[in-house]
Amino acid sequence: MEFAMRLDAPISSLKGIGPKTEELFHAIGVYTVGDILLYFPRDYERCPEISGLDALVPERKNAICMRVAKAPSVNMHSRLKTAVLDLMEEGHTLRLIWYRAPYIRSLVKPGGYYVFYGRVTQKKDLLYMEQPEIMSPGDYQKVRQTLRPIYSLTRGLSNKQVQKTVAQALEDIPLEMEYLTEDIRTRNQLCEYNFALKNMHLPLDEASCITARNRFVFDEFFFFILCMQLTKDSSAALKNEFSFDTTDFVDHLIDRLPYALTGAQRRTIAQIQSDMRSEKVMQRLIQGDVGSGKTIIAFLAILDCAHNGYQAAIMAPTDVLARQHEQKLRQLCESLGLPFPIVLLTGSLTAKQKREAYAILEREPAALIVGTHALIQEKVNYRSLALVITDEQHRFGVKQRETFSYKGQHPHILVMSATPIPRTLAIILYGDLDISVIDEVPAKRKPIKNCVVDTSFREKAYRFMESQIREGHQVYIICPLVEESENSEGENVLDYTERLKDIFPDEIRISCLHGRMKAEEKNRIMEDFLANRTQILVSTTVIEVGVDVPNATVMLIENAERFGLAQLHQLRGRVGRGDAQSYCIFMQGEKQERENKRLAVLNKSNDGFYIAGEDLKLRGPGDFFGIRQSGDFRFQLADIYQDADLMGRASEEVTLLLKDDPGLNEPEHQVLKERLRQYAGEEYSLLNL
């Protein structure tokens, strides 16, 4: 369609986007005009009232309006060509600094009144404002009446550049972009698409911003659920082609384990065994909190298949986690004296290793298979695949799970998730799955000791970490950002890692991990940490889908107020996996009463369902922009907890739509079908259309 072609135009087709700026946009995942339109702000700010020099608040953004007595000075001999202007009033001084900006001298003229807006920092007795915006008093008052969009950035790309690019793209958006019918919009009180698009980036006011967000949240749920429904096999319940004997074998294995299973674990494995012996193919979700013991359930199900002469596979989201699963499974088989062949298949294997793995999969009917997305490559052929287990399923999506099932003769499907989702929401998100909940934690686990502190505690925290490392343990430090960013005041992994190297002794090795790294580099860093070749790992939330490091006993989470509580709970679950006592330190970058209440919830409970519920009660009306509780299911804006009502309505609309027009062939659904094609991408061919 015409609008799709225009939206597919490269970002460089917009004015002012040269090769260097284009690369910066690529770094944030923006390649086309359509991409920039859907690159929504991560937050919004309302500019503060103008204050005097005596009322400036360090570590916050401030606005000061003053008459300039003299022009800024510029050091033209410096590499940075820094412009400096000192503002003074009744014994108070604020130093304004602009880097690489000699033009400031001609912009700020003596005798003029200007508003300077920016973050104030304090170094010894002097206050600084670096890279402040410059406005006239009248312009600043206009800005104060609006919500200013704040975008996620990369080094070299400014918020102003993104705003300018978005504004240019918005000028040219076509009117034919609406894809939801008027009936759907009316029933659900949803605004028109173009209004939503403009008010996500340039909101008229807070109410318009919320209205726009609701439209896109609904859309995210709508397309996710629509894809899920369309990837279901045409027959509602497939016939079970596999023959399993009695459950005695698994019962004997459970009795021989070095620890007792919880009642919830026993109940779950019994449900799985019953499913695999029923007339229909199993499609079940195991939902268990962090540390509830889902992996041993998966291994027992795999061994049940092998004992009955069938192959079973477990698919992990990362290479390192797949290797760890393979090692644990191998150790379990050795301890129980089980002779089944174990195959590892990941993208990092050599061509020779992959060929050897393929040969075993075609030859051995009772192979135990562990891998990553490499398990669903075209070259992989299974001899008798009876069970597929996807670990942390939300990292793959329903479509990949369906692709995997085509590799066998409709194998049983088992999905494992550590995301604490209330049952009513889980039924919507996993509509085609039966649900088992592991709601107990093994008794041998020591509860993690938690504390919520401010930044004044940091030095004490470092000393405690060093003492834990001296005892042979390891430490995680979580930062919200990858690198220093304009408009983002949180800690970032790159600078933080360098600072730590000056604080800790040389013999303590420190490394950093973030999502922009290549898979090979991430694997190497995690393997070094797993082997204790690195003692401190500074990471973004990419560690959420981490490996099991029993030796890690301390986690420090910087700017904890910036994360949803459910996400903090998931992060905390990376420690407390060994026999030693573990600790989690939640450090607040901003002292706010509401943040204290939110984070205090983590001190009260280790129950993920309780924590998610309490977080919702403490949310403010605008919190959904700054705080994401659920970063799963590939949602950009939607939060499965906070937006549960919109999720339910989207589910109802998908049901109505497919009942009336299963193939989306009606004329009024053609634009919707085209947008669905864009949403599904390469996996569109898997949809039953």
XYZ file of C-alpha atoms in Angstrom:
689
model
C 0.000 0.000 0.000
C 1.118 3.568 -0.592
C 1.592 4.486 3.069
C 3.778 1.414 3.679
C 6.154 2.471 0.922
C 6.486 5.974 2.355
C 7.030 4.718 5.875
C 9.693 2.341 4.550
C 11.776 5.267 3.294
C 15.219 5.346 4.976
C 15.655 7.766 7.870
C 18.278 9.554 5.749
C 15.481 10.717 3.436
C 14.540 13.276 6.097
C 16.306 16.648 6.102
C 19.401 16.999 8.240
C 20.157 13.260 8.481
C 23.610 12.723 7.014
C 25.654 9.489 7.130
C 26.974 10.049 10.687
C 23.566 10.939 12.148
C 22.024 8.024 10.255
C 24.461 5.651 12.016
C 23.450 7.112 15.383
C 19.788 6.468 14.595
C 20.662 2.921 13.552
C 22.279 2.462 16.981
C 18.879 3.042 18.629
C 17.070 0.769 16.170
C 15.682 3.493 13.891
C 16.216 2.765 10.182
C 13.120 4.151 8.457
C 10.628 7.011 8.690
C 8.138 4.516 10.122
C 10.643 3.526 12.807
C 11.087 7.099 14.050
C 7.330 7.614 14.230
C 7.062 4.561 16.495
C 10.152 5.461 18.547
C 8.125 6.753 21.454
C 9.453 8.911 24.311
C 10.589 6.984 27.359
C 9.304 9.774 29.592
C 8.008 13.338 29.610
C 9.070 16.319 31.655
C 7.294 19.455 32.778
C 9.758 22.279 33.223
C 9.971 23.732 36.754
C 9.241 27.257 37.876
C 12.076 29.737 37.537
C 14.113 29.956 40.757
C 16.749 32.307 42.120
C 20.414 31.383 42.583
C 19.764 30.957 46.308
C 17.089 28.295 45.678
C 18.846 25.980 43.184
C 18.591 22.258 43.961
C 21.710 20.196 43.083
C 21.237 16.924 41.165
C 17.972 18.224 39.677
C 17.032 20.244 36.609
C 16.579 23.922 37.429
C 15.597 27.053 35.504
C 17.198 30.423 36.227
C 16.264 33.744 34.595
C 18.837 36.530 34.778
C 20.153 39.555 33.000
C 23.577 38.771 31.555
C 26.203 41.353 32.492
C 28.903 40.213 30.056
C 29.327 37.797 27.167
C 30.463 34.208 27.854
C 34.194 33.569 27.629
C 35.422 30.971 25.139
C 38.761 29.169 25.315
C 39.525 28.811 21.589
C 42.847 27.097 22.352
C 41.116 24.219 24.147
C 40.247 21.063 22.206
C 36.669 21.319 23.524
C 36.355 25.090 22.757
C 34.413 25.490 26.011
C 32.125 28.494 26.601
C 31.782 29.602 30.237
C 29.448 32.138 31.851
C 29.254 32.891 35.584
C 25.942 34.121 36.963
C 26.201 35.925 40.319
C 23.572 37.225 42.715
C 23.903 38.271 46.383
C 26.859 36.060 47.153
C 25.665 33.058 45.102
C 27.376 31.885 41.916
C 26.294 29.459 39.168
C 28.798 28.537 36.451
C 27.281 27.716 33.055
C 29.380 25.516 30.745
C 28.878 24.623 27.087
C 31.306 22.183 25.434
C 32.249 22.486 21.758
C 30.093 25.605 21.530
C 32.075 28.763 20.666
C 28.902 30.118 19.012
C 27.385 30.673 22.475
C 29.359 33.910 22.717
C 27.364 35.464 19.889
C 24.085 33.906 21.064
C 24.138 35.255 24.650
C 24.584 39.031 24.555
C 25.324 41.418 27.451
C 22.286 43.256 28.766
C 19.808 40.578 27.607
C 17.487 38.532 29.845
C 17.726 34.774 29.317
C 16.360 31.600 30.892
C 19.006 28.899 31.380
C 17.600 25.415 31.933
C 19.594 22.318 32.869
C 20.820 19.941 35.530
C 22.711 21.544 38.422
C 25.689 19.751 39.972
C 27.854 20.739 42.910
C 31.639 20.382 42.969
C 33.086 21.491 46.274
C 31.514 24.916 46.945
C 30.642 25.820 43.358
C 27.405 25.033 41.496
C 27.576 24.127 37.807
C 25.034 23.790 34.993
C 26.484 21.939 32.003
C 25.033 22.243 28.502
C 22.014 24.342 29.621
C 19.278 25.186 27.167
C 18.879 28.901 26.404
C 15.449 30.476 25.962
C 13.785 33.846 26.163
C 11.524 34.314 29.228
C 8.456 34.264 26.964
C 9.486 31.059 25.190
C 10.185 29.370 28.520
C 6.701 30.187 29.804
C 5.252 28.573 26.658
C 7.415 25.472 27.212
C 6.232 25.271 30.821
C 2.686 24.754 29.611
C 3.608 21.632 27.614
C 4.921 18.136 28.259
C 8.387 17.771 26.745
C 9.196 14.316 25.297
C 12.356 12.600 26.557
C 13.794 9.914 24.255
C 16.256 7.113 24.915
C 19.510 8.161 23.252
C 22.975 6.957 22.346
C 26.200 8.912 22.699
C 26.337 11.641 20.048
C 22.578 11.810 19.502
C 20.759 14.628 21.291
C 17.165 14.764 22.459
C 16.759 17.906 20.357
C 17.889 16.034 17.216
C 15.343 13.259 17.827
C 12.570 15.801 18.484
C 13.426 17.652 15.289
C 13.470 14.440 13.228
C 10.164 13.248 14.696
C 8.516 16.614 14.011
C 9.623 16.453 10.379
C 8.278 12.914 9.976
C 4.959 13.911 11.578
C 4.462 16.685 9.026
C 4.208 14.155 6.234
C 2.243 11.229 7.662
C -0.579 10.085 5.368
C -4.207 10.024 6.485
C -4.797 6.395 5.408
C -2.838 4.906 8.299
C -5.842 4.009 10.477
C -6.270 0.232 10.635
C -8.782 -0.301 13.458
C -12.417 -0.063 12.406
C -14.578 2.690 13.810
C -16.631 0.072 15.693
C -13.569 -1.173 17.599
C -12.448 2.379 18.405
C -15.899 3.415 19.595
C -16.473 0.352 21.786
C -13.112 0.827 23.496
C -12.989 4.638 23.575
C -9.833 4.727 21.468
C -8.606 7.803 19.633
C -7.775 7.856 15.923
C -4.294 6.634 14.932
C -2.894 9.922 13.637
C -4.064 11.798 16.750
C -2.381 9.130 18.911
C 0.845 9.345 16.929
C 1.093 13.132 17.223
C 0.172 13.201 20.901
C 2.676 10.532 21.857
C 5.458 12.772 20.573
C 3.980 16.259 20.972
C 1.156 15.976 23.508
C -1.256 18.858 23.825
C -1.536 18.111 27.549
C -1.292 15.178 29.980
C -4.833 13.957 29.187
C -4.057 13.819 25.441
C -0.821 11.987 26.195
C -2.635 9.340 28.241
C -5.313 8.983 25.549
C -2.611 8.467 22.911
C -0.753 5.942 25.046
C -3.947 3.953 25.665
C -4.435 3.636 21.911
C -0.946 2.214 21.342
C -1.120 -0.047 24.398
C -4.375 -1.489 23.062
C -2.738 -1.956 19.647
C 0.252 -3.807 21.141
C -2.004 -6.244 22.994
C -4.313 -6.543 19.978
C -1.568 -7.563 17.536
C 0.150 -9.854 20.034
C -3.068 -11.741 20.811
C -4.132 -11.724 17.137
C -0.816 -13.335 16.120
C -1.122 -15.863 18.926
C -4.636 -16.841 17.829
C -3.619 -17.088 14.173
C -0.621 -19.338 14.928
C -2.765 -21.947 16.629
C -3.113 -25.136 14.635
C -6.387 -25.293 12.746
C -7.486 -28.201 14.920
C -8.173 -27.051 18.469
C -6.668 -30.147 20.092
C -4.134 -32.341 18.249
C -4.118 -36.093 18.744
C -1.285 -37.452 20.870
C 0.767 -39.765 18.619
C 3.206 -40.783 21.377
C 2.876 -43.815 23.626
C 4.096 -43.495 27.240
C 4.114 -46.243 29.864
C 3.372 -45.815 33.580
C 4.828 -43.059 35.760
C 6.909 -45.398 37.959
C 10.213 -44.433 36.284
C 9.895 -40.734 37.162
C 8.623 -41.574 40.657
C 11.808 -43.610 41.246
C 13.968 -40.734 39.943
C 12.280 -38.303 42.358
C 12.986 -40.635 45.259
C 16.685 -40.731 44.293
C 17.163 -36.947 44.075
C 19.481 -35.471 46.753
C 16.662 -33.176 47.924
C 12.904 -33.409 48.368
C 10.589 -31.769 45.860
C 8.006 -29.310 47.161
C 4.333 -30.168 47.004
C 3.889 -27.690 44.127
C 6.720 -29.325 42.167
C 5.209 -32.794 42.665
C 1.792 -31.546 41.605
C 3.248 -29.962 38.452
C 5.226 -33.015 37.328
C 2.122 -35.157 37.888
C 0.102 -32.813 35.617
C 2.793 -33.031 32.925
C 2.911 -36.832 33.102
C -0.867 -37.013 32.863
C -0.871 -34.680 29.827
C 1.756 -36.703 27.948
C -0.312 -39.858 28.481
C -3.637 -38.325 27.462
C -5.336 -38.481 24.055
C -4.334 -34.913 23.119
C -0.986 -33.169 22.710
C 0.116 -31.279 25.827
C 0.343 -27.500 25.680
C 1.165 -26.380 29.223
C 2.703 -23.363 30.939
C 4.754 -23.799 34.113
C 4.589 -20.518 35.961
C 6.925 -20.328 38.925
C 8.539 -17.498 40.841
C 12.301 -16.969 40.888
C 13.963 -19.928 42.613
C 10.852 -22.129 42.709
C 12.597 -25.072 41.000
C 11.205 -25.127 37.461
C 14.378 -26.526 35.868
C 14.293 -29.883 37.685
C 10.668 -30.298 36.569
C 11.790 -29.729 32.971
C 14.607 -32.266 33.346
C 12.271 -34.914 34.795
C 9.873 -34.423 31.866
C 12.785 -34.784 29.426
C 13.947 -37.987 31.107
C 10.388 -39.365 31.008
C 10.467 -38.969 27.211
C 13.892 -40.588 26.836
C 12.848 -43.543 28.991
C 9.935 -44.082 26.623
C 12.206 -43.967 23.563
C 11.576 -40.383 22.432
C 13.659 -37.252 21.983
C 13.017 -34.128 24.066
C 14.455 -30.631 23.687
C 14.850 -27.616 25.952
C 15.442 -24.240 24.306
C 17.180 -21.465 26.277
C 17.325 -17.732 25.420
C 21.136 -17.438 25.579
C 24.133 -19.543 24.614
C 25.536 -19.457 28.151
C 22.262 -20.554 29.752
C 21.941 -23.394 27.235
C 25.438 -24.602 28.117
C 24.606 -24.422 31.812
C 21.427 -26.461 31.265
C 23.484 -29.027 29.339
C 26.054 -29.311 32.152
C 23.380 -29.677 34.834
C 21.471 -32.259 32.797
C 24.681 -34.217 32.212
C 25.506 -34.142 35.948
C 21.976 -35.292 36.807
C 22.168 -38.220 34.362
C 25.569 -39.247 35.702
C 24.396 -39.127 39.325
C 21.326 -41.234 38.482
C 23.257 -43.642 36.212
C 21.182 -42.830 33.102
C 22.816 -43.646 29.714
C 20.862 -41.270 27.455
C 22.884 -39.302 24.857
C 22.937 -35.529 25.453
C 23.255 -33.096 22.548
C 24.120 -29.382 22.732
C 23.210 -27.216 19.734
C 23.914 -23.462 19.787
C 24.905 -20.862 17.231
C 28.449 -20.619 18.591
C 29.363 -24.233 17.734
C 31.776 -24.827 14.855
C 30.448 -26.187 11.562
C 31.932 -29.585 12.413
C 30.325 -29.644 15.857
C 26.959 -28.739 14.337
C 27.214 -31.544 11.764
C 27.975 -34.011 14.555
C 24.973 -32.757 16.537
C 22.689 -33.034 13.478
C 23.822 -36.631 12.948
C 23.007 -37.610 16.534
C 19.549 -36.004 16.292
C 18.775 -38.064 13.179
C 20.253 -41.277 14.654
C 19.424 -41.417 18.386
C 15.702 -41.851 19.209
C 16.135 -41.096 22.943
C 18.475 -38.086 22.769
C 18.255 -35.295 25.341
C 18.644 -32.011 23.449
C 19.631 -28.599 24.798
C 20.121 -25.481 22.687
C 19.194 -21.970 21.635
C 17.273 -20.732 18.577
C 19.696 -22.936 16.576
C 17.281 -25.801 17.381
C 14.743 -24.451 14.874
C 17.125 -23.885 11.959
C 16.174 -25.523 8.652
C 19.082 -27.987 8.713
C 17.917 -29.594 11.967
C 15.954 -32.831 11.559
C 14.696 -34.791 14.548
C 14.115 -38.528 14.556
C 11.410 -38.706 17.231
C 10.843 -35.354 18.920
C 8.092 -35.812 21.520
C 8.582 -32.816 23.832
C 9.642 -29.204 23.347
C 10.405 -27.019 26.390
C 11.010 -23.301 25.940
C 12.741 -21.661 28.873
C 11.719 -18.046 29.551
C 9.272 -18.332 26.664
C 8.570 -14.610 26.404
C 12.065 -14.113 24.942
C 11.020 -16.152 21.908
C 7.343 -15.514 21.389
C 4.490 -17.751 20.401
C 5.505 -17.793 16.733
C 8.903 -19.375 17.365
C 7.290 -21.939 19.640
C 4.952 -22.867 16.808
C 7.895 -23.142 14.383
C 9.593 -25.500 16.790
C 6.546 -27.747 16.912
C 6.751 -28.252 13.126
C 10.118 -29.980 13.614
C 8.393 -33.046 15.015
C 5.064 -34.751 14.548
C 3.328 -32.188 16.733
C 5.343 -32.732 19.933
C 4.126 -31.908 23.413
C 4.767 -28.263 24.331
C 5.938 -27.123 27.776
C 6.588 -23.439 28.451
C 8.435 -22.142 31.532
C 8.052 -18.570 32.776
C 9.387 -16.795 35.861
C 7.211 -13.725 35.298
C 4.645 -13.494 38.124
C 1.439 -13.039 36.137
C -1.988 -13.331 37.806
C -3.938 -16.277 36.434
C -6.594 -14.150 34.711
C -3.901 -12.310 32.718
C -1.935 -15.493 32.004
C -5.038 -17.053 30.428
C -5.148 -14.161 27.941
C -1.422 -14.095 27.180
C -1.104 -17.888 26.985
C -4.627 -18.561 25.736
C -3.742 -21.892 24.146
C -1.954 -23.324 27.195
C -3.003 -25.089 30.374
C -1.351 -23.495 33.397
C 0.582 -25.016 36.300
C 1.725 -22.724 39.107
C 4.694 -23.588 41.327
C 3.859 -21.428 44.326
C 6.389 -22.803 46.811
C 10.141 -22.238 47.154
C 12.428 -25.151 48.195
C 13.075 -25.037 51.945
C 16.860 -25.226 51.542
C 16.989 -21.709 50.072
C 18.028 -18.983 52.487
C 15.882 -15.844 52.149
C 17.809 -12.942 50.627
C 18.535 -10.105 53.053
C 17.457 -6.770 51.562
C 18.055 -3.118 52.327
C 16.846 0.117 50.723
C 19.400 2.928 51.011
C 20.365 6.256 49.467
C 23.650 7.157 47.782
C 25.310 8.098 51.088
C 25.504 4.336 51.756
C 27.567 3.637 48.617
C 31.040 3.593 50.234
C 29.816 1.253 52.957
C 28.290 -0.980 50.269
C 31.629 -1.132 48.432
C 33.440 -2.169 51.604
C 30.853 -4.884 52.212
C 31.240 -6.142 48.637
C 35.007 -6.316 49.001
C 34.660 -8.330 52.210
C 32.332 -10.782 50.418
C 34.807 -11.096 47.541
C 37.635 -11.738 50.054
C 35.533 -14.653 51.304
C 35.474 -16.041 47.753
C 32.088 -14.737 46.596
C 31.039 -12.553 43.657
C 28.954 -9.425 43.097
C 26.430 -8.052 40.596
C 25.892 -4.306 40.131
C 22.881 -3.245 38.037
C 22.696 0.156 36.297
C 19.705 1.485 34.312
C 21.746 2.875 31.402
C 24.388 1.581 28.977
C 26.186 4.908 28.611
C 25.893 8.494 29.763
C 22.845 10.076 28.169
C 21.407 13.542 27.869
C 18.187 13.778 29.925
C 18.943 10.533 31.760
C 20.328 11.053 35.217
C 20.899 7.429 36.214
C 24.119 5.465 36.481
C 25.483 3.834 33.315
C 27.505 0.629 33.043
C 30.392 2.013 30.955
C 31.382 4.905 33.217
C 30.495 3.007 36.386
C 32.800 0.119 35.472
C 35.723 2.491 34.944
C 35.058 4.233 38.267
C 35.028 0.918 40.129
C 38.472 0.038 38.776
C 39.827 3.031 40.679
C 38.000 2.022 43.862
C 38.679 -1.719 44.160
C 42.154 -3.341 44.322
C 43.688 -4.520 41.051
C 43.330 -8.206 41.985
C 39.524 -7.845 41.945
C 38.524 -8.199 38.297
C 35.593 -6.128 37.044
C 33.704 -6.436 33.761
C 30.562 -4.949 32.252
C 27.676 -6.421 30.277
C 24.914 -4.779 28.253
C 22.463 -5.573 25.490
C 24.317 -3.754 22.711
C 27.215 -6.209 22.855
C 27.520 -8.989 20.297
C 26.392 -12.432 21.424
C 29.944 -13.812 21.410
C 31.174 -11.054 23.714
C 28.234 -11.491 26.091
C 28.881 -15.233 26.229
C 32.566 -14.711 27.031
C 31.816 -12.219 29.810
C 29.200 -14.481 31.408
C 31.469 -17.531 31.169
C 34.261 -15.586 32.901
C 31.863 -14.579 35.676
C 30.514 -18.107 36.013
C 34.089 -19.426 36.382
C 34.942 -16.674 38.959
C 37.578 -15.221 36.654
C 35.616 -11.984 37.167
C 34.500 -10.986 40.652
C 32.272 -7.958 39.914
C 29.871 -7.837 36.976
C 28.358 -4.437 36.164
C 25.298 -4.967 33.982
C 22.058 -3.559 32.658
C 18.866 -5.581 33.101
C 20.079 -7.962 30.385
C 21.234 -10.054 33.350
C 17.558 -10.743 34.108
C 17.804 -13.676 31.736
C 21.034 -14.793 33.363
C 22.801 -17.976 34.225
C 22.813 -19.649 37.610
C 25.879 -18.362 39.521
C 25.611 -19.919 43.012
C 28.797 -18.118 44.076
C 27.241 -14.636 43.616
C 26.031 -13.381 47.001
C 25.578 -9.610 46.589
C 23.540 -7.516 44.192
C 23.616 -3.721 44.233
C 20.923 -2.058 42.105
C 21.662 1.583 41.337
C 18.740 3.990 40.746
C 16.360 1.311 41.983
C 13.492 3.808 41.825
C 13.683 3.665 38.018
C 12.616 0.018 37.810
C 9.262 -1.648 38.346
C 9.135 -3.770 41.486
C 8.426 -6.972 39.575
C 11.572 -6.353 37.530
C 13.608 -5.653 40.681
C 12.318 -8.932 42.082
C 13.447 -10.765 38.943
C 16.883 -9.142 39.153
C 17.201 -10.000 42.831
C 16.637 -13.638 41.885
C 20.130 -13.757 40.336
C 21.585 -14.063 43.867
C 20.607 -16.465 46.623
C 21.205 -19.515 44.428
C 23.902 -21.128 46.558
C 24.298 -22.226 50.167
C 25.758 -18.918 51.411
C 23.660 -16.032 52.713
C 22.926 -13.509 49.947
C 22.144 -9.807 49.987
C 20.410 -7.263 47.745
C 21.023 -3.527 48.133
C 18.439 -1.239 46.487
C 20.055 2.174 46.103
C 17.844 5.182 45.398
C 19.182 8.001 43.283
C 16.294 10.255 44.232
C 14.799 10.605 47.716
C 11.035 10.599 47.301
C 8.476 9.406 49.812
C 6.541 7.394 47.236
C 9.692 5.639 46.038
C 10.509 4.735 49.637
C 7.078 3.112 49.974
C 7.455 1.205 46.710
C 10.897 -0.144 47.452
C 9.922 -1.002 51.022
C 7.607 -3.650 49.542
C 10.691 -5.634 48.512
C 11.812 -5.786 52.134
C 8.493 -7.303 53.189
C 8.191 -10.162 50.735
C 9.948 -12.459 48.285
C 6.615 -13.379 46.659
C 6.600 -12.066 43.085
C 2.790 -12.072 42.797
C 2.400 -10.043 45.999
C 5.112 -7.588 44.917
C 3.515 -6.985 41.500
C 0.140 -6.310 43.116
C 1.539 -3.912 45.706
C 3.451 -2.013 43.032
C 0.193 -1.232 41.225
C -1.380 0.198 44.373
C 1.497 2.644 44.790
C 1.617 3.907 41.212
C 0.931 7.547 40.427
C -1.034 8.679 37.344
C 2.072 9.347 35.225
C 4.256 6.484 36.444
C 3.621 4.316 33.411
C 6.083 6.351 31.339
C 9.088 6.281 33.674
C 8.596 2.843 35.237
C 8.170 -0.357 33.267
C 7.216 -3.310 35.397
C 7.048 -5.966 32.710
C 9.609 -5.738 29.927
C 8.471 -9.000 28.416
C 6.472 -10.116 25.372
C 8.165 -7.518 23.125
C 5.835 -4.742 24.301
C 7.201 -1.245 23.867
C 4.628 0.596 25.976
C 2.188 -1.933 27.378
C 2.525 -3.167 30.948
C 0.683 -6.442 31.521
C -0.097 -5.486 35.132
C -1.075 -1.853 34.899
C -2.816 -2.226 31.536
C -4.695 -5.431 32.350
C -8.051 -3.845 31.494
C -6.883 -2.857 27.995
C -5.430 -6.333 27.537
C -8.807 -7.899 28.332
C -10.600 -5.605 25.898
C -8.054 -6.307 23.143
C -8.555 -10.046 23.685
C -12.330 -9.672 23.341
C -11.939 -7.684 20.110
C -9.611 -10.304 18.597
C -12.185 -13.002 19.378
C -14.967 -10.975 17.711
C -12.801 -10.155 14.691
C -11.772 -13.753 13.976
C -15.316 -14.986 14.520
C -16.639 -12.572 11.875
C -13.700 -12.675 9.444
C -11.221 -15.528 10.205
C -9.056 -14.804 7.169
C -9.215 -10.999 7.448
C -10.510 -10.889 3.880
C -13.214 -8.225 4.277
C -12.415 -4.876 2.562
C -12.484 -2.938 5.852
C -9.747 -5.209 7.243
C -7.179 -4.831 4.430
C -5.212 -2.024 6.084
C -5.254 -4.036 9.320
C -3.946 -7.064 7.435
C -1.108 -5.004 5.966
C -0.167 -3.679 9.411
C -0.293 -7.262 10.765
C 2.169 -8.250 8.019
C 4.540 -5.510 9.203
C 4.112 -6.528 12.858
C 4.770 -10.228 12.248
C 7.665 -9.663 9.824
C 9.312 -12.890 8.650
C 6.903 -14.923 10.780
C 3.842 -13.712 8.843
C 3.988 -16.922 6.811
C 3.283 -18.907 10.005
C -0.098 -17.252 10.496
C -3.140 -19.261 9.452
C -4.417 -16.702 6.933
